[in-house]
């Protein structure tokens, strides 16, 4: 138990609904914690808000509103909070070092606000509403980013001289072999790939890829256009609504594409106007960036 003014509270693992596409929910407030930089973290027992993950911060946290009584408060970010029941230790956002599966910590979702409530909110009911416009553009970017990986894997399949781990559609997995990190923004994403000696030893001819990059990008963009036109359904499947439950993204293109994912997505590719990628190569860093524009309708 922790003390918040005169109220005792205990943080439980958040039940989430953003994986179903929800943007509104009613929840009970479990804690209001100082989060630094003049912000406060409101923890609820359930939420439709998607948090940024400090361990793999590809998708930014949701924004929106939190309403208690007649007081509407903007949510300026959403982050992960961990609570250790043994001693009451709390970590928020970038401070979180525990990894999912750590049984000593409880993982929850924190809604960040910029003004401390004038009275205790612990135990009160909150109405949570996500900024739908921002969510749609982030979801488009995240779905597009996954599809870019599959399209570029297939487009560059001929560049492998050795067998290698394959993606769920059967292509050798350039994305997994070379990816440094991934970042999403509103309707766009950037994947960074290292094109060094280790990739060449794995059997991928990146010099040939760079020499014919326009051709490989055109192949990938043709695939992406055909998948969007087919309006394939997209699902995020998990074992439960618990925040830490493992989830798998599944897109019903042929063959089916699947990968572990905890983000938000469109529910079908028909919700996208287009996905198109371009590339840039940074010679000193030996990096290639695939930059995708994934636009919602």
PDB file of C-alpha atoms in Angstrom:
ATOM      1  CA  UNK A   1       0.000   0.000   0.000  1.00  0.00           C
ATOM      2  CA  UNK A   2       1.091   3.579  -0.716  1.00  0.00           C
ATOM      3  CA  UNK A   3      -0.074   6.815   0.880  1.00  0.00           C
ATOM      4  CA  UNK A   4      -1.572   9.612  -1.250  1.00  0.00           C
ATOM      5  CA  UNK A   5      -2.535  12.412   1.149  1.00  0.00           C
ATOM      6  CA  UNK A   6      -5.003  10.682   3.435  1.00  0.00           C
ATOM      7  CA  UNK A   7      -5.837   7.881   0.993  1.00  0.00           C
ATOM      8  CA  UNK A   8      -4.249   4.458   0.835  1.00  0.00           C
ATOM      9  CA  UNK A   9      -3.998   2.920  -2.591  1.00  0.00           C
ATOM     10  CA  UNK A  10      -2.595  -0.098  -4.350  1.00  0.00           C
ATOM     11  CA  UNK A  11      -1.777  -0.274  -8.059  1.00  0.00           C
ATOM     12  CA  UNK A  12      -3.046  -3.322  -9.960  1.00  0.00           C
ATOM     13  CA  UNK A  13      -2.182  -4.439 -13.486  1.00  0.00           C
ATOM     14  CA  UNK A  14      -4.195  -2.358 -15.915  1.00  0.00           C
ATOM     15  CA  UNK A  15      -6.841  -3.966 -18.093  1.00  0.00           C
ATOM     16  CA  UNK A  16      -6.501  -2.488 -21.579  1.00  0.00           C
ATOM     17  CA  UNK A  17      -8.891  -2.171 -24.513  1.00  0.00           C
ATOM     18  CA  UNK A  18      -6.853  -0.266 -27.115  1.00  0.00           C
ATOM     19  CA  UNK A  19      -5.974  -3.586 -28.769  1.00  0.00           C
ATOM     20  CA  UNK A  20      -9.650  -3.798 -29.779  1.00  0.00           C
ATOM     21  CA  UNK A  21      -9.605  -0.276 -31.173  1.00  0.00           C
ATOM     22  CA  UNK A  22     -11.488   1.276 -28.227  1.00  0.00           C
ATOM     23  CA  UNK A  23     -11.108   5.006 -27.654  1.00  0.00           C
ATOM     24  CA  UNK A  24     -13.338   5.468 -24.566  1.00  0.00           C
ATOM     25  CA  UNK A  25     -13.846   3.775 -21.207  1.00  0.00           C
ATOM     26  CA  UNK A  26     -15.011   4.321 -17.653  1.00  0.00           C
ATOM     27  CA  UNK A  27     -12.442   3.421 -14.991  1.00  0.00           C
ATOM     28  CA  UNK A  28     -11.583   3.672 -11.312  1.00  0.00           C
ATOM     29  CA  UNK A  29      -8.610   5.839 -10.324  1.00  0.00           C
ATOM     30  CA  UNK A  30      -6.048   3.885  -8.302  1.00  0.00           C
ATOM     31  CA  UNK A  31      -3.276   6.468  -7.876  1.00  0.00           C
ATOM     32  CA  UNK A  32      -2.146  10.006  -8.726  1.00  0.00           C
ATOM     33  CA  UNK A  33       1.659  10.233  -8.685  1.00  0.00           C
ATOM     34  CA  UNK A  34       4.172  13.042  -9.338  1.00  0.00           C
ATOM     35  CA  UNK A  35       5.837  12.332 -12.706  1.00  0.00           C
ATOM     36  CA  UNK A  36       8.414  15.141 -12.929  1.00  0.00           C
ATOM     37  CA  UNK A  37       8.545  18.231 -15.159  1.00  0.00           C
ATOM     38  CA  UNK A  38       5.335  19.546 -13.607  1.00  0.00           C
ATOM     39  CA  UNK A  39       3.327  16.495 -14.648  1.00  0.00           C
ATOM     40  CA  UNK A  40       1.209  14.010 -12.706  1.00  0.00           C
ATOM     41  CA  UNK A  41       0.495  10.377 -13.557  1.00  0.00           C
ATOM     42  CA  UNK A  42      -3.081   9.160 -13.115  1.00  0.00           C
ATOM     43  CA  UNK A  43      -3.278   5.353 -12.878  1.00  0.00           C
ATOM     44  CA  UNK A  44      -6.627   3.636 -13.471  1.00  0.00           C
ATOM     45  CA  UNK A  45      -7.753   0.030 -13.253  1.00  0.00           C
ATOM     46  CA  UNK A  46      -8.510  -0.081 -16.987  1.00  0.00           C
ATOM     47  CA  UNK A  47      -7.880   2.141 -19.997  1.00  0.00           C
ATOM     48  CA  UNK A  48      -8.292   2.539 -23.772  1.00  0.00           C
ATOM     49  CA  UNK A  49      -5.069   4.639 -23.871  1.00  0.00           C
ATOM     50  CA  UNK A  50      -1.969   3.104 -25.456  1.00  0.00           C
ATOM     51  CA  UNK A  51       1.292   3.925 -23.609  1.00  0.00           C
ATOM     52  CA  UNK A  52       4.751   4.457 -25.056  1.00  0.00           C
ATOM     53  CA  UNK A  53       7.066   1.607 -24.015  1.00  0.00           C
ATOM     54  CA  UNK A  54      10.490   2.720 -22.751  1.00  0.00           C
ATOM     55  CA  UNK A  55      11.992  -0.649 -23.753  1.00  0.00           C
ATOM     56  CA  UNK A  56      10.904  -0.336 -27.426  1.00  0.00           C
ATOM     57  CA  UNK A  57       9.472   3.173 -27.917  1.00  0.00           C
ATOM     58  CA  UNK A  58       8.302   2.774 -31.492  1.00  0.00           C
ATOM     59  CA  UNK A  59       4.738   4.072 -31.032  1.00  0.00           C
ATOM     60  CA  UNK A  60       4.136   7.294 -29.049  1.00  0.00           C
ATOM     61  CA  UNK A  61       1.615   7.326 -26.228  1.00  0.00           C
ATOM     62  CA  UNK A  62      -1.984   8.369 -26.794  1.00  0.00           C
ATOM     63  CA  UNK A  63      -3.341  11.833 -25.986  1.00  0.00           C
ATOM     64  CA  UNK A  64      -6.899  12.681 -25.021  1.00  0.00           C
ATOM     65  CA  UNK A  65      -9.018  13.711 -22.023  1.00  0.00           C
ATOM     66  CA  UNK A  66      -9.646  12.440 -18.504  1.00  0.00           C
ATOM     67  CA  UNK A  67     -12.906  13.574 -16.900  1.00  0.00           C
ATOM     68  CA  UNK A  68     -13.614  13.378 -13.162  1.00  0.00           C
ATOM     69  CA  UNK A  69     -17.014  14.790 -12.220  1.00  0.00           C
ATOM     70  CA  UNK A  70     -17.351  17.937 -14.300  1.00  0.00           C
ATOM     71  CA  UNK A  71     -13.583  18.525 -14.529  1.00  0.00           C
ATOM     72  CA  UNK A  72     -12.101  17.729 -17.962  1.00  0.00           C
ATOM     73  CA  UNK A  73      -8.290  17.420 -17.900  1.00  0.00           C
ATOM     74  CA  UNK A  74      -6.111  16.948 -21.016  1.00  0.00           C
ATOM     75  CA  UNK A  75      -3.932  13.827 -21.112  1.00  0.00           C
ATOM     76  CA  UNK A  76      -0.654  14.979 -22.685  1.00  0.00           C
ATOM     77  CA  UNK A  77       1.087  11.586 -22.792  1.00  0.00           C
ATOM     78  CA  UNK A  78       0.569   7.968 -21.790  1.00  0.00           C
ATOM     79  CA  UNK A  79       3.399   5.939 -20.249  1.00  0.00           C
ATOM     80  CA  UNK A  80       4.065   2.691 -18.419  1.00  0.00           C
ATOM     81  CA  UNK A  81       4.308   2.682 -14.635  1.00  0.00           C
ATOM     82  CA  UNK A  82       5.655  -0.181 -12.524  1.00  0.00           C
ATOM     83  CA  UNK A  83       4.799  -0.786  -8.862  1.00  0.00           C
ATOM     84  CA  UNK A  84       6.716  -3.111  -6.553  1.00  0.00           C
ATOM     85  CA  UNK A  85       4.336  -4.274  -3.794  1.00  0.00           C
ATOM     86  CA  UNK A  86       7.182  -5.451  -1.539  1.00  0.00           C
ATOM     87  CA  UNK A  87       8.341  -1.916  -0.801  1.00  0.00           C
ATOM     88  CA  UNK A  88       5.977   0.387  -2.695  1.00  0.00           C
ATOM     89  CA  UNK A  89       8.609   1.510  -5.204  1.00  0.00           C
ATOM     90  CA  UNK A  90       7.156   3.184  -8.300  1.00  0.00           C
ATOM     91  CA  UNK A  91       8.836   3.915 -11.648  1.00  0.00           C
ATOM     92  CA  UNK A  92       7.249   5.907 -14.469  1.00  0.00           C
ATOM     93  CA  UNK A  93       8.086   6.092 -18.163  1.00  0.00           C
ATOM     94  CA  UNK A  94      11.847   6.264 -18.898  1.00  0.00           C
ATOM     95  CA  UNK A  95      12.578   5.273 -15.280  1.00  0.00           C
ATOM     96  CA  UNK A  96      11.063   1.812 -15.822  1.00  0.00           C
ATOM     97  CA  UNK A  97      13.762  -0.876 -15.916  1.00  0.00           C
ATOM     98  CA  UNK A  98      11.690  -3.969 -15.038  1.00  0.00           C
ATOM     99  CA  UNK A  99      10.771  -6.226 -17.938  1.00  0.00           C
ATOM    100  CA  UNK A 100       7.440  -7.888 -18.507  1.00  0.00           C
ATOM    101  CA  UNK A 101       7.380 -11.242 -16.811  1.00  0.00           C
ATOM    102  CA  UNK A 102       9.106  -9.823 -13.734  1.00  0.00           C
ATOM    103  CA  UNK A 103       6.870 -11.167 -10.957  1.00  0.00           C
ATOM    104  CA  UNK A 104       8.163  -8.624  -8.421  1.00  0.00           C
ATOM    105  CA  UNK A 105       6.540  -5.741 -10.299  1.00  0.00           C
ATOM    106  CA  UNK A 106       3.023  -4.795 -11.314  1.00  0.00           C
ATOM    107  CA  UNK A 107       2.754  -3.111 -14.736  1.00  0.00           C
ATOM    108  CA  UNK A 108       0.155  -0.422 -15.261  1.00  0.00           C
ATOM    109  CA  UNK A 109      -0.709   2.464 -17.588  1.00  0.00           C
ATOM    110  CA  UNK A 110      -0.266   6.074 -16.455  1.00  0.00           C
ATOM    111  CA  UNK A 111      -2.166   9.016 -17.992  1.00  0.00           C
ATOM    112  CA  UNK A 112       0.005  12.139 -17.712  1.00  0.00           C
ATOM    113  CA  UNK A 113      -1.606  15.483 -16.878  1.00  0.00           C
ATOM    114  CA  UNK A 114       0.033  18.863 -16.244  1.00  0.00           C
ATOM    115  CA  UNK A 115      -1.952  20.032 -13.219  1.00  0.00           C
ATOM    116  CA  UNK A 116      -2.178  18.361  -9.834  1.00  0.00           C
ATOM    117  CA  UNK A 117      -5.806  17.683  -8.854  1.00  0.00           C
ATOM    118  CA  UNK A 118      -7.049  20.057  -6.166  1.00  0.00           C
ATOM    119  CA  UNK A 119      -8.471  17.123  -4.176  1.00  0.00           C
ATOM    120  CA  UNK A 120      -7.759  13.407  -4.027  1.00  0.00           C
ATOM    121  CA  UNK A 121      -9.065  11.501  -7.022  1.00  0.00           C
ATOM    122  CA  UNK A 122      -8.152   8.064  -5.667  1.00  0.00           C
ATOM    123  CA  UNK A 123     -11.203   5.802  -5.704  1.00  0.00           C
ATOM    124  CA  UNK A 124     -13.217   8.089  -7.967  1.00  0.00           C
ATOM    125  CA  UNK A 125     -14.592   7.211 -11.401  1.00  0.00           C
ATOM    126  CA  UNK A 126     -12.960   8.716 -14.482  1.00  0.00           C
ATOM    127  CA  UNK A 127     -14.176   8.922 -18.070  1.00  0.00           C
ATOM    128  CA  UNK A 128     -11.259   8.301 -20.422  1.00  0.00           C
ATOM    129  CA  UNK A 129     -11.425   9.510 -24.035  1.00  0.00           C
ATOM    130  CA  UNK A 130      -8.599   9.091 -26.559  1.00  0.00           C
ATOM    131  CA  UNK A 131      -7.882  11.663 -29.273  1.00  0.00           C
ATOM    132  CA  UNK A 132      -9.364   9.643 -32.142  1.00  0.00           C
ATOM    133  CA  UNK A 133      -7.725  11.623 -34.965  1.00  0.00           C
ATOM    134  CA  UNK A 134      -4.245  11.144 -33.516  1.00  0.00           C
ATOM    135  CA  UNK A 135      -4.911   7.462 -32.800  1.00  0.00           C
ATOM    136  CA  UNK A 136      -6.026   6.810 -36.402  1.00  0.00           C
ATOM    137  CA  UNK A 137      -2.840   8.335 -37.813  1.00  0.00           C
ATOM    138  CA  UNK A 138      -0.587   6.458 -35.376  1.00  0.00           C
ATOM    139  CA  UNK A 139      -2.431   3.191 -36.077  1.00  0.00           C
ATOM    140  CA  UNK A 140      -2.020   3.720 -39.818  1.00  0.00           C
ATOM    141  CA  UNK A 141       1.712   4.270 -39.324  1.00  0.00           C
ATOM    142  CA  UNK A 142       2.127   1.141 -37.182  1.00  0.00           C
ATOM    143  CA  UNK A 143       0.224  -1.127 -39.582  1.00  0.00           C
ATOM    144  CA  UNK A 144       2.112   0.333 -42.515  1.00  0.00           C
ATOM    145  CA  UNK A 145       5.457  -0.197 -40.808  1.00  0.00           C
ATOM    146  CA  UNK A 146       4.766  -3.929 -40.359  1.00  0.00           C
ATOM    147  CA  UNK A 147       3.675  -4.311 -43.976  1.00  0.00           C
ATOM    148  CA  UNK A 148       6.764  -2.466 -45.225  1.00  0.00           C
ATOM    149  CA  UNK A 149       8.919  -5.090 -43.506  1.00  0.00           C
ATOM    150  CA  UNK A 150       7.114  -7.938 -45.265  1.00  0.00           C
ATOM    151  CA  UNK A 151       7.073  -6.192 -48.632  1.00  0.00           C
ATOM    152  CA  UNK A 152      10.782  -5.375 -48.541  1.00  0.00           C
ATOM    153  CA  UNK A 153      11.637  -8.903 -47.363  1.00  0.00           C
ATOM    154  CA  UNK A 154       9.816 -10.321 -50.381  1.00  0.00           C
ATOM    155  CA  UNK A 155      11.215  -7.725 -52.795  1.00  0.00           C
ATOM    156  CA  UNK A 156      14.824  -8.513 -51.799  1.00  0.00           C
ATOM    157  CA  UNK A 157      14.541 -12.303 -51.517  1.00  0.00           C
ATOM    158  CA  UNK A 158      16.888 -12.826 -54.505  1.00  0.00           C
ATOM    159  CA  UNK A 159      19.754 -11.066 -52.697  1.00  0.00           C
ATOM    160  CA  UNK A 160      20.378 -13.896 -50.230  1.00  0.00           C
ATOM    161  CA  UNK A 161      23.145 -16.415 -50.942  1.00  0.00           C
ATOM    162  CA  UNK A 162      22.497 -18.439 -47.765  1.00  0.00           C
ATOM    163  CA  UNK A 163      19.444 -19.738 -46.028  1.00  0.00           C
ATOM    164  CA  UNK A 164      18.326 -17.487 -43.188  1.00  0.00           C
ATOM    165  CA  UNK A 165      15.441 -17.159 -40.707  1.00  0.00           C
ATOM    166  CA  UNK A 166      12.214 -16.484 -42.561  1.00  0.00           C
ATOM    167  CA  UNK A 167       9.270 -14.246 -41.817  1.00  0.00           C
ATOM    168  CA  UNK A 168       5.766 -15.624 -41.307  1.00  0.00           C
ATOM    169  CA  UNK A 169       5.090 -15.423 -45.076  1.00  0.00           C
ATOM    170  CA  UNK A 170       8.162 -17.501 -45.976  1.00  0.00           C
ATOM    171  CA  UNK A 171      10.578 -14.817 -47.185  1.00  0.00           C
ATOM    172  CA  UNK A 172      14.071 -14.589 -45.732  1.00  0.00           C
ATOM    173  CA  UNK A 173      13.880 -11.910 -43.093  1.00  0.00           C
ATOM    174  CA  UNK A 174      16.016  -8.903 -44.026  1.00  0.00           C
ATOM    175  CA  UNK A 175      14.062  -6.821 -41.511  1.00  0.00           C
ATOM    176  CA  UNK A 176      14.939  -9.057 -38.556  1.00  0.00           C
ATOM    177  CA  UNK A 177      18.548  -9.494 -39.706  1.00  0.00           C
ATOM    178  CA  UNK A 178      19.370  -5.792 -40.064  1.00  0.00           C
ATOM    179  CA  UNK A 179      16.889  -3.705 -38.051  1.00  0.00           C
ATOM    180  CA  UNK A 180      18.356  -1.229 -35.539  1.00  0.00           C
ATOM    181  CA  UNK A 181      15.132   0.436 -34.444  1.00  0.00           C
ATOM    182  CA  UNK A 182      11.746   1.654 -35.595  1.00  0.00           C
ATOM    183  CA  UNK A 183       9.850   4.882 -34.914  1.00  0.00           C
ATOM    184  CA  UNK A 184       6.266   5.855 -35.767  1.00  0.00           C
ATOM    185  CA  UNK A 185       4.721   9.283 -36.069  1.00  0.00           C
ATOM    186  CA  UNK A 186       1.382  10.499 -37.393  1.00  0.00           C
ATOM    187  CA  UNK A 187       1.022   8.631 -40.691  1.00  0.00           C
ATOM    188  CA  UNK A 188       4.723   7.907 -41.071  1.00  0.00           C
ATOM    189  CA  UNK A 189       7.431   5.572 -39.835  1.00  0.00           C
ATOM    190  CA  UNK A 190      11.205   5.223 -40.107  1.00  0.00           C
ATOM    191  CA  UNK A 191      13.006   1.876 -39.875  1.00  0.00           C
ATOM    192  CA  UNK A 192      16.795   2.013 -39.487  1.00  0.00           C
ATOM    193  CA  UNK A 193      18.901  -0.870 -40.851  1.00  0.00           C
ATOM    194  CA  UNK A 194      22.603  -1.554 -40.416  1.00  0.00           C
ATOM    195  CA  UNK A 195      24.315  -2.675 -43.631  1.00  0.00           C
ATOM    196  CA  UNK A 196      27.616  -3.923 -42.270  1.00  0.00           C
ATOM    197  CA  UNK A 197      29.874  -6.945 -42.333  1.00  0.00           C
ATOM    198  CA  UNK A 198      27.626  -9.032 -40.091  1.00  0.00           C
ATOM    199  CA  UNK A 199      24.775  -8.768 -42.591  1.00  0.00           C
ATOM    200  CA  UNK A 200      27.107  -9.745 -45.442  1.00  0.00           C
ATOM    201  CA  UNK A 201      28.298 -12.771 -43.450  1.00  0.00           C
ATOM    202  CA  UNK A 202      24.682 -13.839 -43.061  1.00  0.00           C
ATOM    203  CA  UNK A 203      24.506 -14.029 -46.851  1.00  0.00           C
ATOM    204  CA  UNK A 204      22.729 -10.789 -47.810  1.00  0.00           C
ATOM    205  CA  UNK A 205      24.237  -8.807 -50.707  1.00  0.00           C
ATOM    206  CA  UNK A 206      23.519  -5.254 -49.564  1.00  0.00           C
ATOM    207  CA  UNK A 207      25.919  -3.742 -52.127  1.00  0.00           C
ATOM    208  CA  UNK A 208      23.754  -5.190 -54.900  1.00  0.00           C
ATOM    209  CA  UNK A 209      20.647  -3.952 -53.104  1.00  0.00           C
ATOM    210  CA  UNK A 210      21.972  -0.403 -52.942  1.00  0.00           C
ATOM    211  CA  UNK A 211      23.000  -0.491 -56.595  1.00  0.00           C
ATOM    212  CA  UNK A 212      19.454  -1.472 -57.612  1.00  0.00           C
ATOM    213  CA  UNK A 213      17.586   0.216 -54.773  1.00  0.00           C
ATOM    214  CA  UNK A 214      15.011   1.924 -57.011  1.00  0.00           C
ATOM    215  CA  UNK A 215      14.035  -1.474 -58.431  1.00  0.00           C
ATOM    216  CA  UNK A 216      13.622  -3.080 -55.008  1.00  0.00           C
ATOM    217  CA  UNK A 217      11.630  -0.124 -53.702  1.00  0.00           C
ATOM    218  CA  UNK A 218       9.351  -0.289 -56.737  1.00  0.00           C
ATOM    219  CA  UNK A 219       8.737  -4.000 -56.149  1.00  0.00           C
ATOM    220  CA  UNK A 220       7.915  -3.366 -52.485  1.00  0.00           C
ATOM    221  CA  UNK A 221       5.613  -0.457 -53.307  1.00  0.00           C
ATOM    222  CA  UNK A 222       3.742  -2.565 -55.873  1.00  0.00           C
ATOM    223  CA  UNK A 223       3.162  -5.218 -53.207  1.00  0.00           C
ATOM    224  CA  UNK A 224       1.979  -2.623 -50.695  1.00  0.00           C
ATOM    225  CA  UNK A 225      -0.458  -1.124 -53.206  1.00  0.00           C
ATOM    226  CA  UNK A 226      -1.918  -4.549 -53.987  1.00  0.00           C
ATOM    227  CA  UNK A 227      -2.381  -5.359 -50.282  1.00  0.00           C
ATOM    228  CA  UNK A 228      -4.132  -2.055 -49.574  1.00  0.00           C
ATOM    229  CA  UNK A 229      -6.411  -2.585 -52.590  1.00  0.00           C
ATOM    230  CA  UNK A 230      -7.352  -6.065 -51.315  1.00  0.00           C
ATOM    231  CA  UNK A 231      -8.681  -4.543 -48.044  1.00  0.00           C
ATOM    232  CA  UNK A 232      -7.304  -7.403 -45.938  1.00  0.00           C
ATOM    233  CA  UNK A 233      -8.584  -7.625 -42.336  1.00  0.00           C
ATOM    234  CA  UNK A 234      -6.141  -6.838 -39.514  1.00  0.00           C
ATOM    235  CA  UNK A 235      -6.363  -8.311 -36.003  1.00  0.00           C
ATOM    236  CA  UNK A 236      -4.461  -7.983 -32.748  1.00  0.00           C
ATOM    237  CA  UNK A 237      -4.928 -11.266 -30.899  1.00  0.00           C
ATOM    238  CA  UNK A 238      -4.090 -11.783 -27.224  1.00  0.00           C
ATOM    239  CA  UNK A 239      -4.797 -14.251 -24.459  1.00  0.00           C
ATOM    240  CA  UNK A 240      -6.504 -11.637 -22.243  1.00  0.00           C
ATOM    241  CA  UNK A 241      -7.065  -7.910 -21.660  1.00  0.00           C
ATOM    242  CA  UNK A 242      -4.220  -7.821 -19.135  1.00  0.00           C
ATOM    243  CA  UNK A 243      -1.652  -5.180 -20.083  1.00  0.00           C
ATOM    244  CA  UNK A 244       1.266  -7.628 -20.073  1.00  0.00           C
ATOM    245  CA  UNK A 245      -0.495 -10.402 -22.028  1.00  0.00           C
ATOM    246  CA  UNK A 246       1.351 -11.320 -25.215  1.00  0.00           C
ATOM    247  CA  UNK A 247      -0.344 -10.180 -28.408  1.00  0.00           C
ATOM    248  CA  UNK A 248       0.111 -11.056 -32.067  1.00  0.00           C
ATOM    249  CA  UNK A 249      -0.608  -8.762 -35.009  1.00  0.00           C
ATOM    250  CA  UNK A 250      -2.207 -10.658 -37.903  1.00  0.00           C
ATOM    251  CA  UNK A 251      -2.952  -9.349 -41.398  1.00  0.00           C
ATOM    252  CA  UNK A 252      -4.965 -11.561 -43.758  1.00  0.00           C
ATOM    253  CA  UNK A 253      -2.919 -10.973 -46.903  1.00  0.00           C
ATOM    254  CA  UNK A 254      -1.833 -14.108 -48.745  1.00  0.00           C
ATOM    255  CA  UNK A 255       0.212 -15.696 -47.273  1.00  0.00           C
ATOM    256  CA  UNK A 256      -0.881 -14.378 -43.876  1.00  0.00           C
ATOM    257  CA  UNK A 257       1.485 -12.001 -42.067  1.00  0.00           C
ATOM    258  CA  UNK A 258       1.908 -12.304 -38.292  1.00  0.00           C
ATOM    259  CA  UNK A 259       4.299 -10.883 -35.708  1.00  0.00           C
ATOM    260  CA  UNK A 260       4.300 -10.126 -31.963  1.00  0.00           C
ATOM    261  CA  UNK A 261       3.057  -6.587 -31.331  1.00  0.00           C
ATOM    262  CA  UNK A 262       1.531  -4.511 -28.552  1.00  0.00           C
ATOM    263  CA  UNK A 263       0.615  -1.385 -30.511  1.00  0.00           C
ATOM    264  CA  UNK A 264      -2.550  -0.119 -32.160  1.00  0.00           C
ATOM    265  CA  UNK A 265      -3.594  -0.776 -35.756  1.00  0.00           C
ATOM    266  CA  UNK A 266      -6.254  -0.229 -38.375  1.00  0.00           C
ATOM    267  CA  UNK A 267      -8.847  -3.016 -38.494  1.00  0.00           C
ATOM    268  CA  UNK A 268      -8.546  -3.492 -42.256  1.00  0.00           C
ATOM    269  CA  UNK A 269      -6.207  -2.272 -44.987  1.00  0.00           C
ATOM    270  CA  UNK A 270      -9.163  -0.559 -46.663  1.00  0.00           C
ATOM    271  CA  UNK A 271      -8.893   2.056 -43.914  1.00  0.00           C
ATOM    272  CA  UNK A 272      -5.646   3.172 -45.555  1.00  0.00           C
ATOM    273  CA  UNK A 273      -5.428   5.394 -48.621  1.00  0.00           C
ATOM    274  CA  UNK A 274      -1.917   4.199 -49.397  1.00  0.00           C
ATOM    275  CA  UNK A 275       1.410   2.974 -48.088  1.00  0.00           C
ATOM    276  CA  UNK A 276       4.516   4.090 -49.949  1.00  0.00           C
ATOM    277  CA  UNK A 277       8.174   3.844 -49.025  1.00  0.00           C
ATOM    278  CA  UNK A 278      11.349   5.650 -49.990  1.00  0.00           C
ATOM    279  CA  UNK A 279      14.882   5.074 -48.760  1.00  0.00           C
ATOM    280  CA  UNK A 280      18.009   6.971 -47.834  1.00  0.00           C
ATOM    281  CA  UNK A 281      21.502   5.608 -47.277  1.00  0.00           C
ATOM    282  CA  UNK A 282      23.976   7.105 -44.804  1.00  0.00           C
ATOM    283  CA  UNK A 283      27.443   6.110 -45.985  1.00  0.00           C
ATOM    284  CA  UNK A 284      29.535   6.887 -42.858  1.00  0.00           C
ATOM    285  CA  UNK A 285      27.068   5.075 -40.577  1.00  0.00           C
ATOM    286  CA  UNK A 286      26.466   2.194 -43.015  1.00  0.00           C
ATOM    287  CA  UNK A 287      22.752   2.666 -42.403  1.00  0.00           C
ATOM    288  CA  UNK A 288      19.723   2.538 -44.682  1.00  0.00           C
ATOM    289  CA  UNK A 289      16.472   4.137 -43.608  1.00  0.00           C
ATOM    290  CA  UNK A 290      13.139   2.982 -44.999  1.00  0.00           C
ATOM    291  CA  UNK A 291      10.706   5.864 -44.637  1.00  0.00           C
ATOM    292  CA  UNK A 292       7.036   4.985 -45.049  1.00  0.00           C
ATOM    293  CA  UNK A 293       4.040   7.245 -45.560  1.00  0.00           C
ATOM    294  CA  UNK A 294       0.954   5.314 -44.387  1.00  0.00           C
ATOM    295  CA  UNK A 295      -2.100   7.511 -44.843  1.00  0.00           C
ATOM    296  CA  UNK A 296      -5.509   6.756 -43.319  1.00  0.00           C
ATOM    297  CA  UNK A 297      -8.720   7.489 -45.197  1.00  0.00           C
TER     298      UNK A 297
END
